[in-house]
Amino acid sequence: MSVFLLGGGRDVAVCGSLLEAFVGEARERAIADPVIALLLVLEADDDVSVERFRGVLEAAGTASAEIRVHAIVEGEGFADAAIDGADGVFVGGGLTPAYREAFSGIRDAVRERVADGMPYAGFSAGAAIAAGPALVGGFRVGGAEVVSEDASEELDTVEVRPGLGLLDFAVDVHAAQWGTLSRLIAAVDAGLVTDGVAIDENTALVISAQAAPAVRGSGQVWRVESAASGVHVQVLRA
């Protein structure tokens, strides 16, 4: 079982290359051609994300795979059927709090399937909600701004809510591009989470039961931990 955490990015080919190993794991798990569930939570007027994320999977090498798209609108929730029969699950990006709520009904099912060996890939919001303590957004801690309001995910105060529980640390995304590393540092400093990672765009952090965590792609992953002297930040590169 591996969990692939992508920090975002608009380059379909690059993001697809970061998911080649994810598709490979789904293929190994499948009896025949792999079935990959693509789960998306869309704004009501979003008519581009389905093809965009399908394109990412196609760029990852899914020519012989079946891509099953389950796209719902913000405010709706996924049913068990969204992951039934899937050899791998890819969760796309969008409004992080909406994604977190959309998985409320199948959170346990996803966690059980991943524990049983199904690979999981999350892009941006899909990466953030993979955590046990999911950092879903916000731009203030203790009344002070810690990141641009543009990265707030429509929340004021930084919030941590129960996520899918595939990881025991928090995840923030678009780190270098949106400046969200400062939000994660502030969250750790305030005790909202004990530790976490902030992932750049076009970059993936791969967590596997069989190997040490690995960084792939052109950017960096920033590991943030609480320390006796305050907050410790470590840069991880491919």
Coordinates of N, CA and C in Angstrom, one line a residue:
M1 N 0.8 -1.2 0.0 CA 0.0 0.0 0.0 C 0.9 1.2 0.0
S2 N 0.6 2.2 -0.9 CA 1.2 3.5 -0.9 C 0.2 4.6 -1.0
V3 N 0.6 5.7 -0.4 CA -0.3 6.9 -0.4 C 0.6 8.0 -1.2
F4 N 0.0 8.5 -2.2 CA 0.7 9.5 -3.1 C 0.1 10.9 -2.8
L5 N 0.9 11.8 -2.4 CA 0.4 13.1 -2.0 C 1.0 14.1 -3.0
L6 N 0.2 14.7 -3.8 CA 0.6 15.7 -4.8 C 0.3 17.1 -4.3
G7 N 1.2 18.0 -4.4 CA 1.0 19.4 -3.9 C 0.3 20.3 -4.9
G8 N -0.2 19.8 -6.0 CA -0.9 20.6 -7.0 C -0.1 20.8 -8.2
G9 N -0.5 21.7 -9.1 CA 0.2 22.0 -10.3 C -0.7 21.9 -11.5
R10 N -0.5 22.7 -12.5 CA -1.3 22.8 -13.7 C -0.7 22.0 -14.9
D11 N 0.5 21.5 -14.8 CA 1.1 20.8 -15.9 C 0.6 19.3 -15.9
V12 N -0.3 19.0 -16.8 CA -1.0 17.7 -16.8 C 0.1 16.6 -17.0
A13 N 1.0 16.8 -17.9 CA 2.0 15.7 -18.2 C 2.9 15.5 -16.9
V14 N 3.3 16.6 -16.3 CA 4.2 16.4 -15.1 C 3.5 15.8 -14.0
C15 N 2.3 16.2 -13.7 CA 1.5 15.6 -12.6 C 1.2 14.1 -13.0
G16 N 1.0 13.8 -14.2 CA 0.8 12.4 -14.6 C 2.0 11.6 -14.4
S17 N 3.1 12.1 -14.7 CA 4.4 11.3 -14.4 C 4.6 11.0 -13.0
L18 N 4.1 11.8 -12.1 CA 4.2 11.6 -10.6 C 3.3 10.5 -10.2
L19 N 2.3 10.1 -11.0 CA 1.3 9.1 -10.7 C 1.6 7.8 -11.4
E20 N 2.6 7.7 -12.1 CA 2.9 6.4 -12.8 C 3.0 5.2 -11.9
A21 N 3.7 5.4 -10.7 CA 3.9 4.4 -9.8 C 2.5 4.0 -9.1
F22 N 1.7 5.0 -8.9 CA 0.3 4.8 -8.4 C -0.5 3.9 -9.3
V23 N -0.4 4.2 -10.6 CA -1.1 3.3 -11.6 C -0.5 1.9 -11.6
G24 N 0.8 1.9 -11.5 CA 1.5 0.6 -11.4 C 1.0 -0.3 -10.3
E25 N 0.8 0.3 -9.1 CA 0.4 -0.4 -7.9 C -1.1 -0.9 -8.1
A26 N -1.9 0.0 -8.7 CA -3.3 -0.4 -9.0 C -3.3 -1.6 -10.0
R27 N -2.4 -1.6 -11.0 CA -2.3 -2.7 -11.9 C -1.9 -4.0 -11.3
E28 N -0.9 -3.9 -10.3 CA -0.5 -5.1 -9.6 C -1.6 -5.7 -8.8
R29 N -2.5 -4.9 -8.3 CA -3.6 -5.3 -7.4 C -4.7 -5.9 -8.2
A30 N -4.9 -5.5 -9.5 CA -6.0 -5.9 -10.3 C -5.9 -7.3 -10.7
I31 N -7.1 -7.9 -10.9 CA -7.1 -9.3 -11.5 C -7.0 -9.2 -13.0
A32 N -7.6 -8.2 -13.6 CA -7.4 -8.0 -15.0 C -7.0 -6.6 -15.2
D33 N -7.6 -5.8 -16.1 CA -7.2 -4.4 -16.3 C -7.7 -3.6 -15.0
P34 N -6.8 -2.7 -14.5 CA -7.2 -2.0 -13.3 C -8.3 -1.1 -13.4
V35 N -9.1 -0.9 -12.3 CA -10.1 0.0 -12.2 C -9.7 1.1 -11.3
I36 N -9.6 2.4 -11.8 CA -9.2 3.5 -10.9 C -10.4 4.4 -10.8
A37 N -10.8 4.7 -9.5 CA -11.9 5.6 -9.2 C -11.3 7.0 -9.1
L38 N -11.9 7.9 -9.9 CA -11.5 9.3 -9.8 C -12.6 10.1 -9.1
L39 N -12.4 10.6 -7.9 CA -13.4 11.2 -7.1 C -13.1 12.7 -7.1
L40 N -14.2 13.5 -7.5 CA -14.1 14.9 -7.6 C -15.3 15.6 -6.9
V41 N -15.0 16.8 -6.3 CA -16.0 17.6 -5.7 C -15.9 18.9 -6.4
L42 N -17.0 19.3 -7.2 CA -16.9 20.4 -8.1 C -17.8 21.6 -7.7
E43 N -17.4 22.8 -8.1 CA -18.3 23.9 -8.0 C -19.4 23.7 -9.0
A44 N -20.5 24.3 -8.8 CA -21.7 24.1 -9.6 C -21.4 24.4 -11.1
D45 N -20.5 25.4 -11.4 CA -20.3 25.8 -12.8 C -19.0 25.2 -13.3
D46 N -18.4 24.2 -12.7 CA -17.1 23.7 -13.1 C -17.4 22.7 -14.2
D47 N -16.9 23.0 -15.4 CA -17.1 22.1 -16.6 C -15.7 21.7 -17.2
V48 N -14.7 21.9 -16.4 CA -13.3 21.5 -16.9 C -12.6 20.5 -16.1
S49 N -12.9 20.4 -14.8 CA -12.1 19.6 -13.9 C -12.1 18.1 -14.2
V50 N -13.2 17.6 -14.6 CA -13.3 16.2 -14.9 C -12.3 15.8 -16.0
E51 N -12.3 16.5 -17.1 CA -11.4 16.2 -18.2 C -9.9 16.5 -17.8
R52 N -9.7 17.5 -17.0 CA -8.4 17.8 -16.5 C -7.8 16.7 -15.7
F53 N -8.5 16.2 -14.7 CA -8.0 15.1 -13.9 C -8.0 13.8 -14.6
R54 N -8.9 13.6 -15.5 CA -8.9 12.4 -16.3 C -7.6 12.4 -17.2
G55 N -7.2 13.6 -17.7 CA -6.0 13.8 -18.4 C -4.8 13.4 -17.6
V56 N -4.8 13.8 -16.3 CA -3.7 13.5 -15.5 C -3.5 12.0 -15.4
L57 N -4.6 11.3 -15.2 CA -4.5 9.8 -15.1 C -4.1 9.2 -16.4
E58 N -4.6 9.7 -17.5 CA -4.2 9.2 -18.8 C -2.7 9.4 -19.0
A59 N -2.1 10.6 -18.6 CA -0.7 10.8 -18.7 C 0.1 9.9 -17.8
A60 N -0.5 9.3 -16.8 CA 0.2 8.4 -15.9 C 0.3 7.0 -16.5
G61 N -0.4 6.8 -17.6 CA -0.2 5.5 -18.2 C -1.4 4.5 -18.0
T62 N -2.6 5.0 -18.1 CA -3.8 4.2 -17.9 C -4.5 3.8 -19.1
A63 N -3.7 3.5 -20.2 CA -4.3 3.2 -21.5 C -5.2 1.9 -21.4
S64 N -4.8 1.0 -20.6 CA -5.6 -0.3 -20.5 C -6.4 -0.3 -19.2
A65 N -6.5 0.8 -18.5 CA -7.2 0.9 -17.3 C -8.6 1.5 -17.5
E66 N -9.5 1.2 -16.6 CA -10.9 1.8 -16.6 C -10.9 2.9 -15.6
I67 N -11.2 4.1 -16.0 CA -11.3 5.2 -15.1 C -12.7 5.5 -14.9
R68 N -13.1 5.3 -13.6 CA -14.5 5.5 -13.2 C -14.6 6.9 -12.5
V69 N -15.3 7.8 -13.1 CA -15.4 9.2 -12.6 C -16.6 9.3 -11.7
H70 N -16.4 9.7 -10.5 CA -17.5 10.0 -9.6 C -17.4 11.5 -9.2
A71 N -18.1 12.3 -9.9 CA -18.1 13.8 -9.7 C -19.4 14.3 -9.0
I72 N -19.2 14.9 -7.9 CA -20.4 15.5 -7.2 C -20.2 17.0 -7.0
V73 N -21.2 17.7 -6.6 CA -21.2 19.1 -6.4 C -20.9 19.4 -4.9
E74 N -20.2 20.5 -4.7 CA -19.9 20.9 -3.3 C -21.2 20.9 -2.4
G75 N -21.1 20.3 -1.3 CA -22.3 20.1 -0.4 C -22.9 18.7 -0.4
E76 N -22.5 18.0 -1.5 CA -23.0 16.6 -1.6 C -21.9 15.7 -1.0
G77 N -22.3 14.4 -0.8 CA -21.4 13.4 -0.3 C -21.2 12.2 -1.1
F78 N -20.1 11.5 -1.0 CA -19.9 10.3 -1.8 C -20.5 9.1 -1.1
A79 N -21.0 8.1 -1.9 CA -21.6 6.9 -1.4 C -20.5 5.8 -1.6
D80 N -20.8 4.6 -0.9 CA -19.8 3.5 -1.0 C -19.5 3.1 -2.4
A81 N -20.5 3.3 -3.3 CA -20.4 2.9 -4.7 C -19.2 3.6 -5.4
A82 N -18.8 4.7 -4.8 CA -17.7 5.5 -5.4 C -16.4 4.8 -5.4
I83 N -16.2 3.9 -4.5 CA -14.9 3.1 -4.4 C -15.1 1.6 -4.6
D84 N -16.3 1.2 -4.7 CA -16.6 -0.3 -4.9 C -15.9 -0.8 -6.2
G85 N -15.1 -1.9 -6.0 CA -14.4 -2.5 -7.1 C -13.2 -1.8 -7.6
A86 N -12.8 -0.7 -6.9 CA -11.6 0.1 -7.4 C -10.3 -0.6 -7.0
D87 N -9.3 -0.6 -7.9 CA -8.0 -1.1 -7.5 C -7.1 0.1 -7.1
G88 N -7.6 1.3 -7.3 CA -6.9 2.5 -6.8 C -7.8 3.7 -6.8
V89 N -7.6 4.6 -5.9 CA -8.5 5.8 -5.8 C -7.6 7.0 -5.9
F90 N -8.1 7.9 -6.9 CA -7.4 9.2 -7.1 C -8.4 10.3 -6.7
V91 N -8.1 11.1 -5.7 CA -8.9 12.2 -5.3 C -8.3 13.5 -5.8
G92 N -9.1 14.3 -6.5 CA -8.6 15.5 -7.1 C -8.7 16.7 -6.2
G93 N -8.5 17.9 -6.8 CA -8.4 19.1 -6.0 C -9.6 20.0 -6.2
G94 N -9.7 21.0 -5.3 CA -10.8 21.9 -5.3 C -10.9 22.5 -3.9
L95 N -12.1 22.8 -3.4 CA -12.2 23.4 -2.1 C -12.0 22.4 -1.0
T96 N -11.0 22.5 -0.2 CA -10.6 21.4 0.7 C -11.7 21.1 1.8
P97 N -12.4 22.1 2.4 CA -13.4 21.8 3.3 C -14.6 21.0 2.7
A98 N -14.9 21.3 1.4 CA -16.0 20.5 0.7 C -15.5 19.1 0.5
Y99 N -14.3 18.9 0.1 CA -13.8 17.5 -0.1 C -13.9 16.7 1.3
R100 N -13.4 17.4 2.3 CA -13.5 16.7 3.6 C -14.9 16.3 4.0
E101 N -15.8 17.1 3.8 CA -17.2 16.8 4.1 C -17.8 15.7 3.2
A102 N -17.4 15.8 1.9 CA -17.9 14.8 1.0 C -17.5 13.4 1.3
F103 N -16.5 13.2 2.1 CA -16.0 11.9 2.4 C -16.5 11.4 3.8
S104 N -17.4 12.2 4.4 CA -17.8 11.8 5.8 C -18.5 10.4 5.8
G105 N -19.2 10.1 4.8 CA -20.0 8.8 4.8 C -19.1 7.6 4.4
I106 N -18.0 7.8 3.8 CA -17.1 6.7 3.3 C -15.7 6.8 3.9
R107 N -15.5 7.6 4.9 CA -14.2 7.7 5.5 C -13.6 6.4 5.9
D108 N -14.4 5.7 6.7 CA -13.9 4.4 7.2 C -13.7 3.4 6.1
A109 N -14.6 3.4 5.1 CA -14.4 2.5 4.0 C -13.1 2.7 3.2
V110 N -12.8 4.0 3.0 CA -11.5 4.3 2.3 C -10.4 3.9 3.1
R111 N -10.4 4.2 4.4 CA -9.3 3.8 5.3 C -9.1 2.3 5.3
E112 N -10.2 1.5 5.4 CA -10.1 0.1 5.4 C -9.5 -0.5 4.1
R113 N -9.9 0.1 2.9 CA -9.5 -0.4 1.6 C -8.0 -0.1 1.5
V114 N -7.5 1.1 1.9 CA -6.1 1.4 1.8 C -5.3 0.5 2.7
A115 N -5.8 0.2 3.9 CA -5.1 -0.7 4.8 C -5.0 -2.1 4.2
D116 N -6.0 -2.4 3.4 CA -6.0 -3.7 2.7 C -5.1 -3.8 1.5
G117 N -4.5 -2.7 1.1 CA -3.5 -2.7 0.0 C -3.9 -1.8 -1.2
M118 N -5.0 -1.1 -1.2 CA -5.4 -0.3 -2.3 C -4.6 1.0 -2.3
P119 N -3.9 1.4 -3.4 CA -3.2 2.6 -3.4 C -4.1 3.8 -3.4
Y120 N -3.7 4.9 -2.8 CA -4.5 6.2 -2.7 C -3.6 7.3 -3.3
A121 N -4.2 8.1 -4.1 CA -3.5 9.3 -4.6 C -4.4 10.5 -4.4
G122 N -3.8 11.6 -3.8 CA -4.5 12.8 -3.5 C -3.8 14.0 -4.2
F123 N -4.6 14.8 -4.8 CA -4.0 16.0 -5.5 C -4.5 17.2 -4.8
S124 N -3.7 18.0 -4.2 CA -4.1 19.3 -3.5 C -5.1 18.9 -2.4
A125 N -6.3 19.3 -2.5 CA -7.3 19.0 -1.5 C -7.3 17.5 -1.2
G126 N -7.2 16.6 -2.2 CA -7.2 15.2 -2.0 C -6.0 14.8 -1.1
A127 N -4.9 15.5 -1.2 CA -3.7 15.2 -0.3 C -4.0 15.7 1.1
A128 N -4.5 16.9 1.2 CA -4.8 17.5 2.6 C -5.7 16.6 3.4
I129 N -6.8 16.1 2.8 CA -7.8 15.3 3.6 C -7.3 13.9 3.9
A130 N -6.2 13.4 3.3 CA -5.7 12.1 3.6 C -5.2 12.0 5.0
A131 N -4.9 13.1 5.6 CA -4.3 13.1 7.0 C -5.4 12.7 8.0
G132 N -4.9 12.3 9.2 CA -5.8 12.1 10.3 C -6.2 13.5 10.8
P133 N -5.2 14.4 11.1 CA -5.6 15.8 11.4 C -5.5 16.6 10.1
A134 N -6.6 16.8 9.5 CA -6.6 17.5 8.1 C -6.6 19.0 8.3
L135 N -5.6 19.6 7.8 CA -5.5 21.1 7.8 C -6.3 21.6 6.6
V136 N -7.6 22.0 6.8 CA -8.5 22.3 5.7 C -8.5 23.7 5.2
G137 N -7.8 24.6 5.9 CA -7.8 26.0 5.4 C -7.7 27.0 6.6
G138 N -8.0 28.3 6.2 CA -8.0 29.4 7.1 C -6.7 30.2 6.9
F139 N -6.7 31.4 7.4 CA -5.5 32.3 7.2 C -5.1 33.0 8.4
R140 N -5.8 32.8 9.5 CA -5.5 33.5 10.8 C -5.3 32.4 11.9
V141 N -4.3 32.7 12.7 CA -4.1 31.9 14.0 C -4.0 32.9 15.1
G142 N -4.9 32.8 16.1 CA -4.8 33.8 17.2 C -5.1 35.2 16.7
G143 N -5.8 35.4 15.7 CA -6.1 36.7 15.1 C -5.1 37.3 14.2
A144 N -3.9 36.6 14.1 CA -2.8 37.1 13.2 C -2.9 36.4 11.9
E145 N -2.6 37.1 10.8 CA -2.6 36.5 9.5 C -1.3 35.7 9.4
V146 N -1.4 34.4 8.9 CA -0.3 33.6 8.8 C -0.1 33.1 7.3
V147 N -1.0 33.5 6.5 CA -0.9 33.2 5.0 C -1.8 34.1 4.3
S148 N -1.6 34.3 3.0 CA -2.5 35.1 2.3 C -4.0 34.6 2.3
E149 N -4.9 35.6 2.4 CA -6.3 35.2 2.4 C -6.7 34.5 1.2
D150 N -6.0 34.6 0.1 CA -6.2 33.9 -1.2 C -6.1 32.4 -1.0
A151 N -5.4 32.0 0.0 CA -5.1 30.6 0.2 C -6.0 30.0 1.4
S152 N -7.0 30.8 1.8 CA -7.8 30.5 3.0 C -8.8 29.4 2.8
E153 N -9.1 28.9 1.6 CA -10.1 27.9 1.4 C -11.5 28.4 1.9
E154 N -11.7 29.7 1.9 CA -13.0 30.3 2.3 C -13.2 30.2 3.8
L155 N -12.1 30.0 4.6 CA -12.2 30.0 6.1 C -11.4 31.1 6.6
D156 N -11.8 31.6 7.8 CA -11.1 32.7 8.4 C -10.0 32.1 9.3
T157 N -10.3 31.5 10.4 CA -9.4 30.9 11.4 C -8.9 29.6 10.8
V158 N -7.6 29.3 11.0 CA -7.0 28.0 10.5 C -7.7 26.9 11.3
E159 N -8.2 25.9 10.5 CA -9.0 24.8 11.1 C -8.3 23.5 10.8
V160 N -8.4 22.6 11.8 CA -7.9 21.2 11.6 C -9.1 20.3 12.0
R161 N -9.5 19.5 11.0 CA -10.7 18.6 11.2 C -10.3 17.2 11.0
P162 N -11.0 16.2 11.5 CA -10.6 14.8 11.2 C -10.7 14.5 9.7
G163 N -9.6 14.0 9.2 CA -9.5 13.6 7.8 C -9.7 12.1 7.6
L164 N -9.2 11.6 6.5 CA -9.3 10.1 6.2 C -8.5 9.2 7.2
G165 N -7.5 9.8 7.8 CA -6.7 9.0 8.7 C -5.7 8.1 8.1
L166 N -5.3 8.3 6.8 CA -4.3 7.5 6.2 C -2.9 7.8 6.7
L167 N -2.8 9.0 7.3 CA -1.5 9.5 7.8 C -1.7 10.1 9.2
D168 N -0.6 10.1 10.0 CA -0.8 10.6 11.3 C -0.2 12.1 11.4
F169 N 0.1 12.7 10.3 CA 0.6 14.1 10.3 C -0.2 14.9 9.3
A170 N -0.2 16.2 9.5 CA -1.0 17.1 8.6 C -0.3 17.4 7.3
V171 N -1.1 17.8 6.3 CA -0.6 18.0 5.0 C -1.1 19.4 4.5
D172 N -0.2 20.3 4.0 CA -0.6 21.5 3.3 C 0.0 21.4 1.9
V173 N -0.5 22.2 1.0 CA -0.2 22.0 -0.4 C 0.1 23.4 -1.0
H174 N 0.6 23.4 -2.3 CA 0.9 24.6 -3.0 C 1.9 25.4 -2.2
A175 N 2.9 24.7 -1.5 CA 3.7 25.4 -0.5 C 4.4 26.6 -1.0
A176 N 5.3 26.4 -2.0 CA 6.1 27.5 -2.5 C 5.3 28.5 -3.3
Q177 N 4.3 28.0 -4.0 CA 3.5 28.8 -4.9 C 2.5 29.7 -4.1
W178 N 1.9 29.2 -3.1 CA 0.9 30.0 -2.3 C 1.4 30.4 -1.0
G179 N 2.6 30.0 -0.6 CA 3.1 30.4 0.7 C 2.5 29.7 1.9
T180 N 2.0 28.5 1.7 CA 1.3 27.9 2.8 C 2.2 27.2 3.8
L181 N 3.5 27.2 3.6 CA 4.4 26.7 4.6 C 4.2 27.5 5.9
S182 N 4.0 28.8 5.8 CA 3.9 29.6 7.0 C 2.6 29.2 7.8
R183 N 1.5 28.8 7.1 CA 0.3 28.4 7.8 C 0.6 27.1 8.6
L184 N 1.3 26.1 7.9 CA 1.7 24.9 8.6 C 2.5 25.2 9.8
I185 N 3.5 26.0 9.7 CA 4.4 26.4 10.8 C 3.6 27.0 11.9
A186 N 2.7 27.9 11.6 CA 1.8 28.5 12.6 C 0.9 27.5 13.3
A187 N 0.4 26.6 12.5 CA -0.5 25.5 13.1 C 0.3 24.7 14.1
V188 N 1.5 24.3 13.7 CA 2.4 23.5 14.7 C 2.7 24.3 15.9
D189 N 3.1 25.6 15.7 CA 3.5 26.5 16.8 C 2.4 26.7 17.8
A190 N 1.1 26.7 17.2 CA 0.0 26.9 18.1 C -0.6 25.7 18.7
G191 N 0.0 24.5 18.4 CA -0.4 23.2 18.9 C -1.7 22.7 18.2
L192 N -2.0 23.2 17.1 CA -3.2 22.7 16.4 C -2.9 21.3 15.8
V193 N -1.6 21.1 15.4 CA -1.1 19.8 15.0 C 0.3 19.7 15.6
T194 N 0.8 18.5 15.7 CA 2.1 18.3 16.2 C 3.2 18.3 15.1
D195 N 2.8 17.9 13.9 CA 3.8 17.9 12.8 C 3.0 17.8 11.5
G196 N 3.7 18.0 10.4 CA 3.1 18.0 9.1 C 4.1 18.2 8.0
V197 N 3.6 18.2 6.8 CA 4.4 18.5 5.6 C 3.7 19.5 4.7
A198 N 4.4 20.4 4.1 CA 3.9 21.3 3.1 C 4.6 20.9 1.8
I199 N 3.8 20.7 0.7 CA 4.3 20.1 -0.5 C 4.1 21.1 -1.6
D200 N 5.2 21.3 -2.4 CA 5.2 22.2 -3.5 C 4.4 21.6 -4.7
E201 N 4.0 22.5 -5.6 CA 3.3 22.0 -6.8 C 4.3 21.2 -7.7
N202 N 3.7 20.4 -8.5 CA 4.5 19.5 -9.4 C 5.5 18.6 -8.6
T203 N 5.1 18.3 -7.4 CA 5.9 17.5 -6.5 C 5.0 16.5 -5.7
A204 N 5.5 15.3 -5.5 CA 4.8 14.3 -4.7 C 5.6 13.8 -3.6
L205 N 4.9 13.5 -2.5 CA 5.5 12.7 -1.4 C 4.8 11.4 -1.4
V206 N 5.6 10.3 -1.4 CA 5.0 9.0 -1.5 C 5.3 8.3 -0.1
I207 N 4.2 7.9 0.5 CA 4.3 7.2 1.8 C 4.0 5.7 1.5
S208 N 4.9 4.8 1.9 CA 4.7 3.4 1.6 C 5.1 2.6 2.8
A209 N 4.4 1.5 3.0 CA 4.7 0.6 4.1 C 5.9 -0.2 3.8
Q210 N 6.4 -0.3 2.6 CA 7.5 -1.1 2.2 C 8.8 -0.3 2.1
A211 N 8.8 1.1 2.1 CA 10.0 1.9 1.9 C 9.9 3.2 2.7
A212 N 11.0 3.9 2.8 CA 11.0 5.2 3.4 C 10.3 6.2 2.6
P213 N 9.7 7.2 3.2 CA 9.0 8.3 2.4 C 9.9 8.8 1.3
A214 N 9.4 9.1 0.1 CA 10.2 9.5 -1.0 C 9.5 10.8 -1.6
V215 N 10.4 11.7 -2.0 CA 10.0 12.9 -2.7 C 10.2 12.7 -4.2
R216 N 9.2 13.1 -5.0 CA 9.4 13.0 -6.5 C 8.9 14.3 -7.1
G217 N 9.5 14.7 -8.2 CA 9.1 15.9 -8.9 C 10.1 17.0 -8.8
S218 N 9.7 18.2 -9.2 CA 10.7 19.3 -9.4 C 10.8 20.2 -8.2
G219 N 9.9 20.0 -7.2 CA 9.9 20.9 -6.1 C 10.4 20.3 -4.8
Q220 N 9.9 20.8 -3.7 CA 10.4 20.4 -2.4 C 9.2 20.0 -1.5
V221 N 9.5 19.3 -0.4 CA 8.6 19.0 0.6 C 9.2 19.5 1.9
W222 N 8.4 20.3 2.7 CA 8.9 20.9 3.9 C 8.3 20.2 5.1
R223 N 9.1 19.6 5.9 CA 8.7 18.8 7.0 C 8.8 19.7 8.2
V224 N 7.7 19.9 9.0 CA 7.6 20.8 10.1 C 7.2 20.0 11.3
E225 N 8.0 20.2 12.4 CA 7.8 19.4 13.6 C 7.9 20.4 14.8
S226 N 7.1 20.0 15.9 CA 7.3 20.7 17.1 C 8.6 20.3 17.8
A227 N 9.3 21.2 18.3 CA 10.6 21.0 19.0 C 10.7 21.7 20.3
A228 N 11.6 21.3 21.1 CA 11.8 21.9 22.4 C 12.1 23.4 22.3
S229 N 12.8 23.8 21.2 CA 13.2 25.2 21.0 C 12.2 26.0 20.2
G230 N 11.0 25.3 19.8 CA 10.0 26.0 19.0 C 9.5 25.1 17.9
V231 N 9.8 25.4 16.7 CA 9.4 24.7 15.5 C 10.6 24.3 14.6
H232 N 10.7 23.1 14.2 CA 11.8 22.7 13.4 C 11.3 22.4 12.0
V233 N 12.0 23.0 11.0 CA 11.6 22.8 9.6 C 12.8 22.1 8.9
Q234 N 12.5 21.1 8.1 CA 13.4 20.3 7.3 C 13.0 20.3 5.9
V235 N 13.9 20.5 5.0 CA 13.6 20.5 3.6 C 13.9 19.1 3.0
L236 N 13.0 18.5 2.3 CA 13.2 17.2 1.7 C 13.1 17.4 0.2
R237 N 14.0 16.8 -0.5 CA 14.1 16.9 -2.0 C 14.1 15.6 -2.6
A238 N 13.8 15.5 -3.9 CA 13.9 14.3 -4.7 C 15.3 13.8 -4.8

